PDB file of C-alpha atoms in Angstrom:
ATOM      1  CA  UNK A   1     -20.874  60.687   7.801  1.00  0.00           C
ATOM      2  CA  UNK A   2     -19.232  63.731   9.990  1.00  0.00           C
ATOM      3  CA  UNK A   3     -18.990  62.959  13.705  1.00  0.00           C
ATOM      4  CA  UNK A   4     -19.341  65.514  16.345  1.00  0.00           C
ATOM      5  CA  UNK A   5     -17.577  64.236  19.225  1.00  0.00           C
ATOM      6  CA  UNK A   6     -19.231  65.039  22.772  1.00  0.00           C
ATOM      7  CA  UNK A   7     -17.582  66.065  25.388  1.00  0.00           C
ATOM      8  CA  UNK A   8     -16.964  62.256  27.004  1.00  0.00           C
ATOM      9  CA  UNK A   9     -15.201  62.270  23.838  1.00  0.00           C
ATOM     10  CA  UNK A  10     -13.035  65.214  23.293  1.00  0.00           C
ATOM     11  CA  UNK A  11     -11.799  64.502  26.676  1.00  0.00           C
ATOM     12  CA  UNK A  12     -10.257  60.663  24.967  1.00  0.00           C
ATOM     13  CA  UNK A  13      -8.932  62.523  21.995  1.00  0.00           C
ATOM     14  CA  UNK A  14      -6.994  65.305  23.928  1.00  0.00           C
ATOM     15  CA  UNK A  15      -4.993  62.444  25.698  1.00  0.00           C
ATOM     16  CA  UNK A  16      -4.887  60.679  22.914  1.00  0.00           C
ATOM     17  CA  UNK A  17      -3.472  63.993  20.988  1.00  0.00           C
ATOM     18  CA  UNK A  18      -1.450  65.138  24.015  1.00  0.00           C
ATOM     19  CA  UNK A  19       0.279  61.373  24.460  1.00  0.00           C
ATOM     20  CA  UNK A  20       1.305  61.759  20.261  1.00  0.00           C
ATOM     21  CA  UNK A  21       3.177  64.793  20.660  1.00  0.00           C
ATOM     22  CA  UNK A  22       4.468  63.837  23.089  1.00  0.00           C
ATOM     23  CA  UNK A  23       6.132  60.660  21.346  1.00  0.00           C
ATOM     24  CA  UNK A  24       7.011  62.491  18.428  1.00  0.00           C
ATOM     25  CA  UNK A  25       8.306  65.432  20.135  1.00  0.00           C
ATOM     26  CA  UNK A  26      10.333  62.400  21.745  1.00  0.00           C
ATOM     27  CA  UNK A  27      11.384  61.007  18.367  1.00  0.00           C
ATOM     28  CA  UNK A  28      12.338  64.360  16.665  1.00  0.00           C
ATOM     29  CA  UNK A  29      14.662  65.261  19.462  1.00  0.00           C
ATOM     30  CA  UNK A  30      16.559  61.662  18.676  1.00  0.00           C
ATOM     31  CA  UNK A  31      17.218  62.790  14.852  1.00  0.00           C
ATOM     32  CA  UNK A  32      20.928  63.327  14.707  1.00  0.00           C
ATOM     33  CA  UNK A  33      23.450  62.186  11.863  1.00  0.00           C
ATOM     34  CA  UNK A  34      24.485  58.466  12.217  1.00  0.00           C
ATOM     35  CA  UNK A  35      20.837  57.206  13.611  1.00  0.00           C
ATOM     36  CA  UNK A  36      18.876  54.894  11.383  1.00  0.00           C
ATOM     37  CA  UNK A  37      15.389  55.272  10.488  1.00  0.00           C
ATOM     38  CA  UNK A  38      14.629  52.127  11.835  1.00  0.00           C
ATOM     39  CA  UNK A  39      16.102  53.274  15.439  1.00  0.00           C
ATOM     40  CA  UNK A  40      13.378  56.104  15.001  1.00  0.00           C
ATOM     41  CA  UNK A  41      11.054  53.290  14.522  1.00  0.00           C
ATOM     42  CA  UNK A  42      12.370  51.190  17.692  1.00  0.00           C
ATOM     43  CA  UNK A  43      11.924  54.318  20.049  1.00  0.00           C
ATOM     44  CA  UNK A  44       8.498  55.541  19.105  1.00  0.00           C
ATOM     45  CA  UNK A  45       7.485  51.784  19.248  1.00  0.00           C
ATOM     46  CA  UNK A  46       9.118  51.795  23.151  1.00  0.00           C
ATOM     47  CA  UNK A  47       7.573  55.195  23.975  1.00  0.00           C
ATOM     48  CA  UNK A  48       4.147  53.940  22.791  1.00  0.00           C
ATOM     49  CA  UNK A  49       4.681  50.924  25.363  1.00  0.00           C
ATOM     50  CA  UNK A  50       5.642  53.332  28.326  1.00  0.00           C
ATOM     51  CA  UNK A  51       2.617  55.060  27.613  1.00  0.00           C
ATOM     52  CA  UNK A  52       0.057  52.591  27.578  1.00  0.00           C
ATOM     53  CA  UNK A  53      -0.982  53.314  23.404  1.00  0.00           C
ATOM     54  CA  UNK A  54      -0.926  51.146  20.754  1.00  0.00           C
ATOM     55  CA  UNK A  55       0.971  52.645  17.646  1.00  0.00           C
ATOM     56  CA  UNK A  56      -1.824  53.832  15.192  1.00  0.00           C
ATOM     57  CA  UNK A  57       0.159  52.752  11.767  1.00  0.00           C
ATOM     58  CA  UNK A  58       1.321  49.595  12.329  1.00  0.00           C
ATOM     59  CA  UNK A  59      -0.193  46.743  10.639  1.00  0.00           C
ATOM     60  CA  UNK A  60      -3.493  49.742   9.076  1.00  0.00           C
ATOM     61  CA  UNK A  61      -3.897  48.523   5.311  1.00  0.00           C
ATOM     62  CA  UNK A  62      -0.600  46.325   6.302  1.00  0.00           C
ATOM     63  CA  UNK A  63       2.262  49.267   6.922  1.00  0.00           C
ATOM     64  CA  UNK A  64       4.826  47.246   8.611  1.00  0.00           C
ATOM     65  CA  UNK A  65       6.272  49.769  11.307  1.00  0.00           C
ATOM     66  CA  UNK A  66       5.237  52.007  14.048  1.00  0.00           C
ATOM     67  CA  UNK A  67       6.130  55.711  12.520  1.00  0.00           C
ATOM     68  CA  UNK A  68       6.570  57.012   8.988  1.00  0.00           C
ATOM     69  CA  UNK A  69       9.921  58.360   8.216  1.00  0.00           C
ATOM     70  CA  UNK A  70      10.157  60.047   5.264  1.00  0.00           C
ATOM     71  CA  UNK A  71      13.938  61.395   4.038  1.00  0.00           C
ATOM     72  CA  UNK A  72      14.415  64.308   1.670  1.00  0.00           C
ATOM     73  CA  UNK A  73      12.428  63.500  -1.353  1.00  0.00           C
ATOM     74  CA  UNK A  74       9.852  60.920   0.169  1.00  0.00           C
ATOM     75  CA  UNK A  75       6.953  63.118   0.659  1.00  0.00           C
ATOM     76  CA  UNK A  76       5.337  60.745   3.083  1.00  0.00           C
ATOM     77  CA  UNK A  77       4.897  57.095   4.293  1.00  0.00           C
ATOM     78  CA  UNK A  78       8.862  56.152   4.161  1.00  0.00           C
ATOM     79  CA  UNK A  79       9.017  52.887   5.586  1.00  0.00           C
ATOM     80  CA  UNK A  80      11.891  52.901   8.631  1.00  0.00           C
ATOM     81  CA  UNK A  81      15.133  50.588   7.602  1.00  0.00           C
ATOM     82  CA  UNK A  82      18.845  50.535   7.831  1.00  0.00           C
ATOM     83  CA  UNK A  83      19.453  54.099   5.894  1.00  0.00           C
ATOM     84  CA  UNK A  84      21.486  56.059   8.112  1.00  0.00           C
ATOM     85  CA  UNK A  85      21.058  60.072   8.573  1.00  0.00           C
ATOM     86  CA  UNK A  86      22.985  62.575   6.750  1.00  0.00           C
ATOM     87  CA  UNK A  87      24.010  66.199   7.773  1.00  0.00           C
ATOM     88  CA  UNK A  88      22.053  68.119   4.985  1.00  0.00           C
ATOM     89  CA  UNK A  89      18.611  65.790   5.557  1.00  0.00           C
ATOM     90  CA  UNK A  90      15.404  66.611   6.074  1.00  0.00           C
ATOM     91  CA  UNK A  91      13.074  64.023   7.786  1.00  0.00           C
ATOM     92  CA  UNK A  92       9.388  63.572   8.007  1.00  0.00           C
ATOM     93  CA  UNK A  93       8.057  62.074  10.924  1.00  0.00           C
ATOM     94  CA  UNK A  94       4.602  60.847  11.209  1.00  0.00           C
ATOM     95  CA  UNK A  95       2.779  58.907  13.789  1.00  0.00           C
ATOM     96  CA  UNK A  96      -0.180  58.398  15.697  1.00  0.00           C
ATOM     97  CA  UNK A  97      -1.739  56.361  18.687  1.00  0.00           C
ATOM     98  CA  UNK A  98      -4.890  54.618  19.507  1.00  0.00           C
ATOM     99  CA  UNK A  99      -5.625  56.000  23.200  1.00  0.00           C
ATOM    100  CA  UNK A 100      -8.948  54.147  24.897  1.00  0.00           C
ATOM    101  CA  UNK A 101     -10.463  53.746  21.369  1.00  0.00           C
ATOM    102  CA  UNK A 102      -9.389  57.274  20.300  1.00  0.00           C
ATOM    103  CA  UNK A 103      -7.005  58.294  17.790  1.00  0.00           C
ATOM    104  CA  UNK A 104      -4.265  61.321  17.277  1.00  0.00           C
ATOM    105  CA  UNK A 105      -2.445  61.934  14.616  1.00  0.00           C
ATOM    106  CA  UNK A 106       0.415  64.257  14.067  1.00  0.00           C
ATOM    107  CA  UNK A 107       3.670  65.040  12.115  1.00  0.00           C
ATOM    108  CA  UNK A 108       6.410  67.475  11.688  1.00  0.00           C
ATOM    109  CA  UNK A 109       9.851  67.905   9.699  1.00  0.00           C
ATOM    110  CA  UNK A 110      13.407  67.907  11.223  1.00  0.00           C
ATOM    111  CA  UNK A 111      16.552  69.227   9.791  1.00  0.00           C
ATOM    112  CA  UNK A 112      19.503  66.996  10.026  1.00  0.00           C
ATOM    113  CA  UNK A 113      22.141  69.604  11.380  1.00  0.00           C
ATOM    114  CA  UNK A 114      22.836  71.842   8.716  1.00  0.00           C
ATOM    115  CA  UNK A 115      20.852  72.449   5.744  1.00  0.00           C
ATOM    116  CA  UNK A 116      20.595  74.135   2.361  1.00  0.00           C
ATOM    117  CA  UNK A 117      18.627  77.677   2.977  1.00  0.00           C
ATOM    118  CA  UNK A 118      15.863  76.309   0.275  1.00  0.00           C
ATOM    119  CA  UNK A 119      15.183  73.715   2.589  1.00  0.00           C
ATOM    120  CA  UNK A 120      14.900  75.618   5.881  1.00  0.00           C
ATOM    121  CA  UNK A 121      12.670  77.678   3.978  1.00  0.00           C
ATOM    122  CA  UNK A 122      10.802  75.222   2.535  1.00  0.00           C
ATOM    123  CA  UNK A 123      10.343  73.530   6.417  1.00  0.00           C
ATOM    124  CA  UNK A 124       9.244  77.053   7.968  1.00  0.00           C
ATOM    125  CA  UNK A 125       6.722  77.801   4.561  1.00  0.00           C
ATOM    126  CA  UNK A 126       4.972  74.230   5.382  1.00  0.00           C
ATOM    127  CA  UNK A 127       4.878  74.926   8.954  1.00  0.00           C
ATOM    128  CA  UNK A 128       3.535  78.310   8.871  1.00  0.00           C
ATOM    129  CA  UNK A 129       0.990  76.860   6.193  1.00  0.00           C
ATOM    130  CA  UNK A 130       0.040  74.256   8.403  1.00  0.00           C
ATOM    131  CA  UNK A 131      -0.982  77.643  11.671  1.00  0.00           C
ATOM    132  CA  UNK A 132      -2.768  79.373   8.811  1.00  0.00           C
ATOM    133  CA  UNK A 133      -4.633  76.240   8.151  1.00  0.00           C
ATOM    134  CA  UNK A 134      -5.896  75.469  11.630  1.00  0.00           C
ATOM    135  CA  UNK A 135      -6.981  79.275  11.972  1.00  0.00           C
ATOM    136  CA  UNK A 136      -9.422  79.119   9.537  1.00  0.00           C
ATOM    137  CA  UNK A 137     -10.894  75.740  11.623  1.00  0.00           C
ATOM    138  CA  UNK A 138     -13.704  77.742  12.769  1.00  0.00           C
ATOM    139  CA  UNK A 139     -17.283  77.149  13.310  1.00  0.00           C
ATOM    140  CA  UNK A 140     -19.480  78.349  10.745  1.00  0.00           C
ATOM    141  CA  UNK A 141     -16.029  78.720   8.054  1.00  0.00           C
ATOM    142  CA  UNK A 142     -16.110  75.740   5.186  1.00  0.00           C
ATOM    143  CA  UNK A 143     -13.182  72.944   5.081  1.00  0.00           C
ATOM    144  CA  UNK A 144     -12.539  74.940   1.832  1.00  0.00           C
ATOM    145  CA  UNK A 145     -11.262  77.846   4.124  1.00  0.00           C
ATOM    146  CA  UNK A 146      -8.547  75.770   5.495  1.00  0.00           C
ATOM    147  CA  UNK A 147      -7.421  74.361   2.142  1.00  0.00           C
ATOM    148  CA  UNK A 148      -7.426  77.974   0.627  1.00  0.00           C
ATOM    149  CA  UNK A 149      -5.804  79.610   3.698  1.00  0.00           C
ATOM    150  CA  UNK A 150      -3.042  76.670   2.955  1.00  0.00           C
ATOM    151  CA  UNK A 151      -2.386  76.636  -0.365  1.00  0.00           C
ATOM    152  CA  UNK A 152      -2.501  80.546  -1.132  1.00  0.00           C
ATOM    153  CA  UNK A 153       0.611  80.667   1.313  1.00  0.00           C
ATOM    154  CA  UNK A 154       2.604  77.996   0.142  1.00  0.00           C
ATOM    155  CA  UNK A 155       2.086  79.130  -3.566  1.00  0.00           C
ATOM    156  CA  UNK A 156       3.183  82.748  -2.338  1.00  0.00           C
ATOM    157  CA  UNK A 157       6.611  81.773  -1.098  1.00  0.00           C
ATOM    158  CA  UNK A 158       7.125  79.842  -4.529  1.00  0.00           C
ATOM    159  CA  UNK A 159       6.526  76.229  -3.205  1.00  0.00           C
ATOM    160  CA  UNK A 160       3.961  73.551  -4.581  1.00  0.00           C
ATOM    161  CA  UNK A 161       1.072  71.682  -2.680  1.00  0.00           C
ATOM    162  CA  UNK A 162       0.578  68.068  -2.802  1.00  0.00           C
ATOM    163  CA  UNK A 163      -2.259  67.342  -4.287  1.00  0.00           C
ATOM    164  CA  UNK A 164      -2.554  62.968  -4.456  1.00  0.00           C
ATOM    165  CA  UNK A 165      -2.802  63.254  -0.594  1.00  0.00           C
ATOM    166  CA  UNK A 166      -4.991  65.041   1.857  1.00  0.00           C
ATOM    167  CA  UNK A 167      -6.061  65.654   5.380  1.00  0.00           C
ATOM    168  CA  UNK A 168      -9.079  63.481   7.195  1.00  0.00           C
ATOM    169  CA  UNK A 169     -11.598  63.939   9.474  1.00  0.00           C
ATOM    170  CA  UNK A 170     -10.381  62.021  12.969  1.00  0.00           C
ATOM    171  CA  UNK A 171     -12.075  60.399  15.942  1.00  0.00           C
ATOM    172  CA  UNK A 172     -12.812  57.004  16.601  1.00  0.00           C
ATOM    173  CA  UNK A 173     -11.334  55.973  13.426  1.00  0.00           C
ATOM    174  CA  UNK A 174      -7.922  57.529  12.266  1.00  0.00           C
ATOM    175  CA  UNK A 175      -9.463  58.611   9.096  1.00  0.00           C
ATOM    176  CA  UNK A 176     -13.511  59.623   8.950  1.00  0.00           C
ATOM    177  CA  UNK A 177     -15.071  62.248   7.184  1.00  0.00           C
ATOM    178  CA  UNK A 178     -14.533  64.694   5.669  1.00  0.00           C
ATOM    179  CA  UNK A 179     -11.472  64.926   3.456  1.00  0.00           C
ATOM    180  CA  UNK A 180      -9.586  68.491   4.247  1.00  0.00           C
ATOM    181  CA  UNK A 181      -7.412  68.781   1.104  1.00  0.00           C
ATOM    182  CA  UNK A 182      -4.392  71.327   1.086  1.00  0.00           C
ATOM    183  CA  UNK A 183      -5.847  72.862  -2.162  1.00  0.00           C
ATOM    184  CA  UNK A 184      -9.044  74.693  -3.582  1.00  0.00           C
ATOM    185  CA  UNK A 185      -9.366  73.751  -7.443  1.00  0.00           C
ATOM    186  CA  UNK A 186     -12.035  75.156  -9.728  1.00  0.00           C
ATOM    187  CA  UNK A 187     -12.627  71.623 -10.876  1.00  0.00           C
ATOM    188  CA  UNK A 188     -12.684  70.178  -7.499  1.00  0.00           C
ATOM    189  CA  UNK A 189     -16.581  68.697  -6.865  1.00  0.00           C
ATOM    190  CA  UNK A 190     -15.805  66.780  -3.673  1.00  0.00           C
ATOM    191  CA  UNK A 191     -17.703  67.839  -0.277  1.00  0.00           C
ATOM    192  CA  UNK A 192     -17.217  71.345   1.026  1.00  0.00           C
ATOM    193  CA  UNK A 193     -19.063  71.125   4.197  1.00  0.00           C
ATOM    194  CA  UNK A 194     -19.875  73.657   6.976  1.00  0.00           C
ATOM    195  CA  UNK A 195     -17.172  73.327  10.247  1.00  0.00           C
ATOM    196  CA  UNK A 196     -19.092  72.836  13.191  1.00  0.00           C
ATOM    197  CA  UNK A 197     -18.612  72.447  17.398  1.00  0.00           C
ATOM    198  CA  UNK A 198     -17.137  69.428  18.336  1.00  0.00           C
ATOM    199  CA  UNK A 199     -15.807  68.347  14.454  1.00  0.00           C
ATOM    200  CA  UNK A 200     -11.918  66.987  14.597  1.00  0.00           C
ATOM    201  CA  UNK A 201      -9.765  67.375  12.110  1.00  0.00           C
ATOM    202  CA  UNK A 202      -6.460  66.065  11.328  1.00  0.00           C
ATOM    203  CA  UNK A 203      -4.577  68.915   8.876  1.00  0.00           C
ATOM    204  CA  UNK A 204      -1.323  67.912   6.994  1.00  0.00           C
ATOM    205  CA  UNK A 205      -0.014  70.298   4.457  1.00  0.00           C
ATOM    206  CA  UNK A 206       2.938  68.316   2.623  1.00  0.00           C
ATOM    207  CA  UNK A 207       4.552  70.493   0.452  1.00  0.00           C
ATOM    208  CA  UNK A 208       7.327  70.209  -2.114  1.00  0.00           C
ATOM    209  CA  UNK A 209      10.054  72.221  -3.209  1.00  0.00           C
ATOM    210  CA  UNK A 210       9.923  71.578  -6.880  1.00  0.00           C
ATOM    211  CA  UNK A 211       7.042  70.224  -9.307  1.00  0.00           C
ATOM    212  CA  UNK A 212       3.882  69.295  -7.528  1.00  0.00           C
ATOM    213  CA  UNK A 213       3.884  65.924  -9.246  1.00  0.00           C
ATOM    214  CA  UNK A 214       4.774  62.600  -6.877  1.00  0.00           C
ATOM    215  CA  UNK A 215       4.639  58.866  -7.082  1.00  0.00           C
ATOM    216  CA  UNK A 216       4.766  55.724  -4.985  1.00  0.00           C
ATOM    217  CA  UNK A 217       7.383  53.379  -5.000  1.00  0.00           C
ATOM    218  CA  UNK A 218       6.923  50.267  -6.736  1.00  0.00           C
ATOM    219  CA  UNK A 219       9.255  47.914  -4.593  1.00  0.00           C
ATOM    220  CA  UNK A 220       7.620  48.909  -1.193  1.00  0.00           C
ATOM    221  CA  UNK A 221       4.173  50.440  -2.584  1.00  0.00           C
ATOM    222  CA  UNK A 222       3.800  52.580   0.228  1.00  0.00           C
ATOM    223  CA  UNK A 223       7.002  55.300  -0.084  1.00  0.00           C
ATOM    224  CA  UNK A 224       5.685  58.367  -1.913  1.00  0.00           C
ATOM    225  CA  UNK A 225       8.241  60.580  -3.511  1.00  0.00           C
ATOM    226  CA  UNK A 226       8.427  63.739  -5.661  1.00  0.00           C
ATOM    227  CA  UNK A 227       8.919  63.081  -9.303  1.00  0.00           C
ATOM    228  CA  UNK A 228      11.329  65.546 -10.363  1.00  0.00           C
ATOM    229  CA  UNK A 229      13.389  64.760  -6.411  1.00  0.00           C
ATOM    230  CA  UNK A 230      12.955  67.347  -5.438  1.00  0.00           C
ATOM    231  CA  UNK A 231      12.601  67.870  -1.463  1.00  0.00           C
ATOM    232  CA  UNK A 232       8.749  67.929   0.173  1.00  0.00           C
ATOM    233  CA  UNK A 233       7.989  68.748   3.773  1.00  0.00           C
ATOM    234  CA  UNK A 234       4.807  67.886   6.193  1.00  0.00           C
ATOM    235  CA  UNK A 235       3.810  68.975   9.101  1.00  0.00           C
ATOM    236  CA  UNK A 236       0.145  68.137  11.072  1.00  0.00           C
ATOM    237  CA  UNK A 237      -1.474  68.613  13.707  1.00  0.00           C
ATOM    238  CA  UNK A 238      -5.370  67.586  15.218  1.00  0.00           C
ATOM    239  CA  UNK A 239      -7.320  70.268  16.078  1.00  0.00           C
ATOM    240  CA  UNK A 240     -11.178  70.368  17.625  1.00  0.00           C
ATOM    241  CA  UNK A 241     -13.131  72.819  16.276  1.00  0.00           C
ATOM    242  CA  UNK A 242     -15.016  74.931  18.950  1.00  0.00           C
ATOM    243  CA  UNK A 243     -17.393  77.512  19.310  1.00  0.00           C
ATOM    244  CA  UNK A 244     -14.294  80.076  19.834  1.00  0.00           C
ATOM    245  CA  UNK A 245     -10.752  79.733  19.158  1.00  0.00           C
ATOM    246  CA  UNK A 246      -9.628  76.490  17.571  1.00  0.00           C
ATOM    247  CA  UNK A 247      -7.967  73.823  19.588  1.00  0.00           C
ATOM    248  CA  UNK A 248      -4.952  71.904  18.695  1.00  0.00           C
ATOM    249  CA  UNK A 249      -5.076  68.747  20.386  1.00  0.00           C
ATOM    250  CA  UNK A 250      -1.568  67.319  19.480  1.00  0.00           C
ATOM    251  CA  UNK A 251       0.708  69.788  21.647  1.00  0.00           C
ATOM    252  CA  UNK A 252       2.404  69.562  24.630  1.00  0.00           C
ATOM    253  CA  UNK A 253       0.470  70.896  27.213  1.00  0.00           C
ATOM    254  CA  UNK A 254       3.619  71.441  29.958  1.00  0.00           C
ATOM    255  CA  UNK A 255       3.274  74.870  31.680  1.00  0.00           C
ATOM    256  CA  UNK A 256       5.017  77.746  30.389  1.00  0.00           C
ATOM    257  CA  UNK A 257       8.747  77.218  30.043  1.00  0.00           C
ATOM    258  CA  UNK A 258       8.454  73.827  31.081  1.00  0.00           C
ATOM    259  CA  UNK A 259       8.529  71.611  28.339  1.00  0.00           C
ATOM    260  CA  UNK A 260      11.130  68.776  29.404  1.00  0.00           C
ATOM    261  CA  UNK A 261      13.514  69.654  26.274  1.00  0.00           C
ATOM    262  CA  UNK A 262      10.042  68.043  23.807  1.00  0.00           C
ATOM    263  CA  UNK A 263      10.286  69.734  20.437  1.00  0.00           C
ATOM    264  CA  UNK A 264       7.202  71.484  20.356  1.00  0.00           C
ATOM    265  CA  UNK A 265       5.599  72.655  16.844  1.00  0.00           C
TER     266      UNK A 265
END
């Protein structure tokens, strides 16, 4: 079933989006060569105390840690350890809180200093997919709209879209109804429905450089990598669909030229 949050509501989920960028944006700006991923780990855990939130991954379906961090070819849910940062890394960074019952959800990719121009391409390509995604979140447009607006873009620049994993509907429970995959597929039967007022979504475009193929590690059962190794990238954000404009709840919402030195994306 598709919830329709009321306005009691939306109000919980924008602090709840607005307190997970913030702690990511917090994260992000701690990537440097030499940190582990489990340091990533320890800080969002810490920021999550300071504000009040309980960490939205740890211990669902029994992920041991706080944030995913996934490296270079792990497409998403890299579980944080002792691996140390590279110059030349990419890193995935996802997380999300439980605010007052509520959930956000949100997740970006950082460069480790320098990287190969592929790469930076492939980092802008998934972000840019992700803007033309939550565009087409508009009331009386189909979830299909977002997946098309996603994938058509990706596929332009010459990149591939994960297909194994998919956006969620978002609310009270980190994933509800519907699914928002990053792909239309003339054999794809699933639910299309209408996007209506007060519908949140949570949209993630992961997208890889090479084959669209990826698997899941069988020592940890959780990691999910690309096949052929080649890099992926994933960014997300929450967004409320309105009766105007869409409205991304996981930003920072600091006046103009204000933002504190938070990554915002």
């Amino acid at each position: 079933m598709i919830t329709r949050k009321s306005s009691f509501e939306i109000k919980r989920m924008r602090e709840a989006g607005e307190i997970t960028a913030r702690i990511l944006s917090r994260v992000a700006q701690a990537i440097k060569p030499g940190i582990t991923t489990q340091e990533l780990d320890d800080l969002a855990e810490a920021a999550a105390r300071e504000f009040g939130v309980k960490p939205a991954f740890k211990g669902y379906q029994g992920f041991p840690a706080s944030i995913c961090v996934s490296v270079n070819d792990q497409v998403v849910h890299g579980i944080p350890g002792p691996r140390r940062l590279e110059p030349g890394d990419i890193v995935g960074l996802d997380f999300g809180v439980v605010y007052q019952g509520y959930y956000g959800d949100a997740a970006l990719t950082v460069a480790v200093g320098e990287i190969a121009p592929v790469h930076r391409k492939l980092l802008t390509v998934t972000q840019e997919s992700l803007w033309k995604g939550l565009a087409q979140a508009r009331a009386g447009n189909r979830v299909s709209d977002i997946s098309r607006a996603i994938q058509e873009y990706v596929e332009k620049n010459g990149f591939s879209v994960v297909r194994d994993f998919v956006g969620h509907g978002i609310g009270q429970a980190m994933h509800e109804e519907p699914q928002v995959p990053n792909f239309v597929d003339p054999a794809w039967t699933g639910f299309d429905p209408v996007l209506k007022p007060g519908m949140t979504l949570a949209i993630e475009p992961m997208v890889n450089a090479g084959a669209v193929e990826v698997k899941i590690d069988r020592k940890d059962r959780w990691t999910v990598r690309t096949v052929d190794g080649s890099y992926s990238a994933h960014f997300e954000h929450t967004v409320l669909v309105t009766e105007g404009e869409p409205e991304v709840l996981t930003k920072v919402t600091t006046p103009a030229g204000e933002t504190g030195g938070l990554i915002q994306w």
